[in-house]
mmCIF file of C-alpha atoms in Angstrom:
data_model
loop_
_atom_site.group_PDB
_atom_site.id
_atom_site.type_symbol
_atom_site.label_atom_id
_atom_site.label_comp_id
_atom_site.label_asym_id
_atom_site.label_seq_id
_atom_site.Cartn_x
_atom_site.Cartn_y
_atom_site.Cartn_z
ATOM 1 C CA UNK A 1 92.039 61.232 89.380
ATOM 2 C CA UNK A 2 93.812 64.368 91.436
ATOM 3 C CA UNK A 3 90.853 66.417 90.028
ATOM 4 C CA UNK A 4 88.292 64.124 92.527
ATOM 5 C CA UNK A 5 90.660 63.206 95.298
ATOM 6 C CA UNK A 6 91.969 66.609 95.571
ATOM 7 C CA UNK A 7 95.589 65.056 96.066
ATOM 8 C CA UNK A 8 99.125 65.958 94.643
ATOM 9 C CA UNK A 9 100.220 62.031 93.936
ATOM 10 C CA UNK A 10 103.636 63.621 95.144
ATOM 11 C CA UNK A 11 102.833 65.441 98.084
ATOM 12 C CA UNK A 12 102.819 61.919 100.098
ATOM 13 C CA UNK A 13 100.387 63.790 102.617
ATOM 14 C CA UNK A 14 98.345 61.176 104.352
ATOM 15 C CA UNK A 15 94.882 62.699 103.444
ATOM 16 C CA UNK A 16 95.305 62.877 99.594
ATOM 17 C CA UNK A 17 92.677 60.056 99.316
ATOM 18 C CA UNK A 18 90.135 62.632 101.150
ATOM 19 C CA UNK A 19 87.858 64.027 97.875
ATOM 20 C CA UNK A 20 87.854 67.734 97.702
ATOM 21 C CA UNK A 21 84.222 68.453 97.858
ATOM 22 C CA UNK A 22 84.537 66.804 101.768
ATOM 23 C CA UNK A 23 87.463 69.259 102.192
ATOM 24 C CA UNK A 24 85.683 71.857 100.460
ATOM 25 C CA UNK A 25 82.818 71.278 102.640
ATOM 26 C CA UNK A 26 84.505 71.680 106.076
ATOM 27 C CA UNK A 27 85.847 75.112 104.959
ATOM 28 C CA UNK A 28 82.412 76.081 104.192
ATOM 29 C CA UNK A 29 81.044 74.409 107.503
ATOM 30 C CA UNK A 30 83.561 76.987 109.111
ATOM 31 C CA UNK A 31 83.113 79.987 107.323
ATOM 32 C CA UNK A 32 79.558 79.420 108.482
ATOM 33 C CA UNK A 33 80.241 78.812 112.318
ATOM 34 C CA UNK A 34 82.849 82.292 112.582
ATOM 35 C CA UNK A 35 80.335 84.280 110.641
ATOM 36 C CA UNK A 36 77.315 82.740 112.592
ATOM 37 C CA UNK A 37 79.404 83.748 115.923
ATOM 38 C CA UNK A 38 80.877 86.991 115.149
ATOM 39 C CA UNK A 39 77.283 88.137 113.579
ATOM 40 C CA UNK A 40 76.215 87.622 117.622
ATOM 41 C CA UNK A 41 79.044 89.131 119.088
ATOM 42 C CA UNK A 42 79.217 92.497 116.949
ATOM 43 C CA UNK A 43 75.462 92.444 117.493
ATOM 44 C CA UNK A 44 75.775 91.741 121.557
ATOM 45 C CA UNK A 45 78.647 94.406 121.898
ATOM 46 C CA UNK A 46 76.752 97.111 120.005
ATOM 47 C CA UNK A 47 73.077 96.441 121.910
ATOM 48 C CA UNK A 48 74.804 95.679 125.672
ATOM 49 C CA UNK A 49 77.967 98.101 124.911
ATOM 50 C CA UNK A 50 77.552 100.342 122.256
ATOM 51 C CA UNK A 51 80.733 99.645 120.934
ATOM 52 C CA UNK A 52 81.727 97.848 117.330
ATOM 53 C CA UNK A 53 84.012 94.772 117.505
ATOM 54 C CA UNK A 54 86.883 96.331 116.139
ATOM 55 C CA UNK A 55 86.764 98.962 119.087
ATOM 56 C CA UNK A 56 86.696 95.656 121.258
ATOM 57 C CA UNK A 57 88.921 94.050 119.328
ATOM 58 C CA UNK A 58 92.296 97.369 119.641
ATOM 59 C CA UNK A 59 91.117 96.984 123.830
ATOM 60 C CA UNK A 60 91.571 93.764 123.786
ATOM 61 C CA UNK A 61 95.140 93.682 122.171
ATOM 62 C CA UNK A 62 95.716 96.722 124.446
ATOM 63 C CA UNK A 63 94.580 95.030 127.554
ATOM 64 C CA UNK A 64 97.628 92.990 128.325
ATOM 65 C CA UNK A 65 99.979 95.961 127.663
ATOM 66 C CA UNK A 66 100.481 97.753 130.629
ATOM 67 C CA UNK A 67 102.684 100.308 128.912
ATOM 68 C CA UNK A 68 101.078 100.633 125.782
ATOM 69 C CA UNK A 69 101.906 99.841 122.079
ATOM 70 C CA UNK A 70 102.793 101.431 119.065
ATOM 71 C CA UNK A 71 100.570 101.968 116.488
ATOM 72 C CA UNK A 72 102.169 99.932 114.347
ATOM 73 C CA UNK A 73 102.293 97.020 116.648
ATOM 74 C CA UNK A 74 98.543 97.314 117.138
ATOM 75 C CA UNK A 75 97.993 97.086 114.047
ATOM 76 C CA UNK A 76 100.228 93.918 113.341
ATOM 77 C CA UNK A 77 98.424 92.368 116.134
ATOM 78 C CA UNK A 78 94.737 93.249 114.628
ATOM 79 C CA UNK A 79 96.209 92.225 110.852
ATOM 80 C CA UNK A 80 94.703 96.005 109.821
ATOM 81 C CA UNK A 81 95.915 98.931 108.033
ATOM 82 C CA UNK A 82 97.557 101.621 110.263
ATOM 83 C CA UNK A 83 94.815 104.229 109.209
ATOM 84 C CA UNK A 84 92.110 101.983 110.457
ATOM 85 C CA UNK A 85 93.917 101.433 113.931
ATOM 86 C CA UNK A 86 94.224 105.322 113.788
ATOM 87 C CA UNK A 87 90.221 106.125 113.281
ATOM 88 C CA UNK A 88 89.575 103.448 116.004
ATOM 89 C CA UNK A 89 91.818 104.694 118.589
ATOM 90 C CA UNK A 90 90.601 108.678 118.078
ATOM 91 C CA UNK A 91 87.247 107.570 118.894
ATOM 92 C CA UNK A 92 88.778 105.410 121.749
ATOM 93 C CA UNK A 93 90.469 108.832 123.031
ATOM 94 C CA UNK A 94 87.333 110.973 122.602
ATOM 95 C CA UNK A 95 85.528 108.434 125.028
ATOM 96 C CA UNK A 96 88.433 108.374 127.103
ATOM 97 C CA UNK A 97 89.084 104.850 127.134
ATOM 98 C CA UNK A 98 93.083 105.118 125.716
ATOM 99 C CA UNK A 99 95.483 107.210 126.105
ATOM 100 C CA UNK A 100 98.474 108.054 123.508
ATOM 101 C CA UNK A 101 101.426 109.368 123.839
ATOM 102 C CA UNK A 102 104.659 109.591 121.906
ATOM 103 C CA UNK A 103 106.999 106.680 121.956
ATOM 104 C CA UNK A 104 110.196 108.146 123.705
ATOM 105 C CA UNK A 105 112.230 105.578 122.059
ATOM 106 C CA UNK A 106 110.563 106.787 118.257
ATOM 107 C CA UNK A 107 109.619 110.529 118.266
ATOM 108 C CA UNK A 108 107.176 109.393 115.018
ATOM 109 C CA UNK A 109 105.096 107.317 116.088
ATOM 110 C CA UNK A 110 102.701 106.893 119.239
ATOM 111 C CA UNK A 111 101.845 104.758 122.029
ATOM 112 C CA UNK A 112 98.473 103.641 123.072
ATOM 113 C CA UNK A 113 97.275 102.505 126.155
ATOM 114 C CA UNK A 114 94.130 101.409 127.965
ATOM 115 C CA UNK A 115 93.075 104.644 130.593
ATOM 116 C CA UNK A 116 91.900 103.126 133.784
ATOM 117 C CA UNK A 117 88.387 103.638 132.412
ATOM 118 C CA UNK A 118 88.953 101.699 129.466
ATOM 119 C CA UNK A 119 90.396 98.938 131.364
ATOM 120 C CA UNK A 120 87.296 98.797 133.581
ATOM 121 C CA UNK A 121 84.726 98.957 130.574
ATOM 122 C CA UNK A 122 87.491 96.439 128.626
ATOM 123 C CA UNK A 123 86.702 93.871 131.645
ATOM 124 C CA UNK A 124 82.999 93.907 132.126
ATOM 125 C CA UNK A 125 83.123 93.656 128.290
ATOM 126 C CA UNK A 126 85.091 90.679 128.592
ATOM 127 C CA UNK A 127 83.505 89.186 131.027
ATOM 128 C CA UNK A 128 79.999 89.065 128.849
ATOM 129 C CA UNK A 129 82.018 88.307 125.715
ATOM 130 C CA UNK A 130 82.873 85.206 127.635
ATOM 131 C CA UNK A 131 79.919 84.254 128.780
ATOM 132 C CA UNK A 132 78.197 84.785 125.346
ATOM 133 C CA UNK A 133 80.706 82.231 123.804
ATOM 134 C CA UNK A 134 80.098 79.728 126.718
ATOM 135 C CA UNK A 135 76.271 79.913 126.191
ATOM 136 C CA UNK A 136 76.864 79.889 122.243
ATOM 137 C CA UNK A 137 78.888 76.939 122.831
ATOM 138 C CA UNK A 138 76.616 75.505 125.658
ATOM 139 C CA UNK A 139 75.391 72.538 123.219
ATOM 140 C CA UNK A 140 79.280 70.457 123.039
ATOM 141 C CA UNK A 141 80.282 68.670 126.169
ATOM 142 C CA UNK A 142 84.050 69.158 127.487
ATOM 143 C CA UNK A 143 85.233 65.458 125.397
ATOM 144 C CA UNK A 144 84.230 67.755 122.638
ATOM 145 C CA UNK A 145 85.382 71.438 122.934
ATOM 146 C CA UNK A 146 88.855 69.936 123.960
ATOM 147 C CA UNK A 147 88.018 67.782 120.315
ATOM 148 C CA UNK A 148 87.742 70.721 117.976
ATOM 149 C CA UNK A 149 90.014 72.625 120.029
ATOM 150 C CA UNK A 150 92.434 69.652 118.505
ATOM 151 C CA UNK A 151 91.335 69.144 115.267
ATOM 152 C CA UNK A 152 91.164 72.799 114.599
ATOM 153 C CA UNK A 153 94.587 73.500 115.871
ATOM 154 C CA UNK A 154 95.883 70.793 113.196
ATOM 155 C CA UNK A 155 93.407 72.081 110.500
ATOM 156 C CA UNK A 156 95.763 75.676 110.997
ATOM 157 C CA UNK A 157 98.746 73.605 110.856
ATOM 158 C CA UNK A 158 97.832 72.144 107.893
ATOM 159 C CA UNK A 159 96.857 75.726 106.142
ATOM 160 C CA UNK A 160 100.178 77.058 107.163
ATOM 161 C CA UNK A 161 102.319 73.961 105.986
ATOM 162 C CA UNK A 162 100.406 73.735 102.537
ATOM 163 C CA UNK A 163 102.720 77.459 102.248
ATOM 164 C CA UNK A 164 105.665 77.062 103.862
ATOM 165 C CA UNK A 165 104.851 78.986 106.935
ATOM 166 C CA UNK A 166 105.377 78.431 110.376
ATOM 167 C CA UNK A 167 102.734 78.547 113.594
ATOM 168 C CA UNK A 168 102.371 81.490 115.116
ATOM 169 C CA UNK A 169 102.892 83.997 112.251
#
């Protein structure tokens, strides 16, 4: 029955016989652990930073790009709307933690970097963000992290082959 085992019979995928509540499960199991984990973080950043994690987030993407990026890039990066990235890099520029500028190569649009500042609050941030994963994590020996680090790498293989899609987009 491809109702119980979840499986096209002409897919000739190697886990058809797995039954959908098992698979249905997991992605439930997962939801759980990213909410569970980014609940801490946001509330970690906010109480030790002051900062939301979509502030932390735009510095991050920023942080490896010593000459800035567009807007637009930024905000194909964080998978958010343009006018969100814009809000979040105001207050970022209030605080004085990036800097924008226009693109010389596209009079429209802008480039944003991290100021000195920001790069300095970006890396103690970082640093803590780390640590709070590590400790979050402390419970799974090495055998294991490198495990799910597997598992979940072919779990987002799988999502993007069931449309077609390649890694990495």
């Amino acid at each position: 029955m491809r109702g119980i085992t979840g499986g096209n019979p002409s897919s000739g995928l190697e886990n058809d016989a797995r039954p959908t509540k098992d698979t249905l499960r997991l992605w439930l199991r997962a939801l759980s652990f990213t909410s569970m984990v980014e609940q801490r973080v946001r509330s970690r950043l906010h109480a030790d930073f002051d900062i939301t994690l979509p502030r932390f987030d735009l510095m991050a993407a920023l942080y490896d790009a010593s000459e800035g990026l567009s807007m637009g890039e930024v905000s194909r990066r964080l998978m958010v709307s343009n006018g969100n990235v814009t809000g979040i890099v105001e207050r970022l520029a209030r605080e004085g933690l990036v800097w924008r500028r226009r693109n010389p190569d596209d009079r429209r649009s802008q480039l944003v970097r991290l100021s000195d500042s920001g790069r300095v609050t970006f890396e103690e941030m970082a640093e803590a963000h780390e640590d709070w994963i590590a400790s979050m994590l402390s419970g799974l020996n090495e055998e294991e992290v490198e495990q799910l680090k597997h598992l979940i790498g072919k779990a987002k293989r799988s999502v993007l082959s069931s449309d077609g899609e390649e890694e990495g987009q």
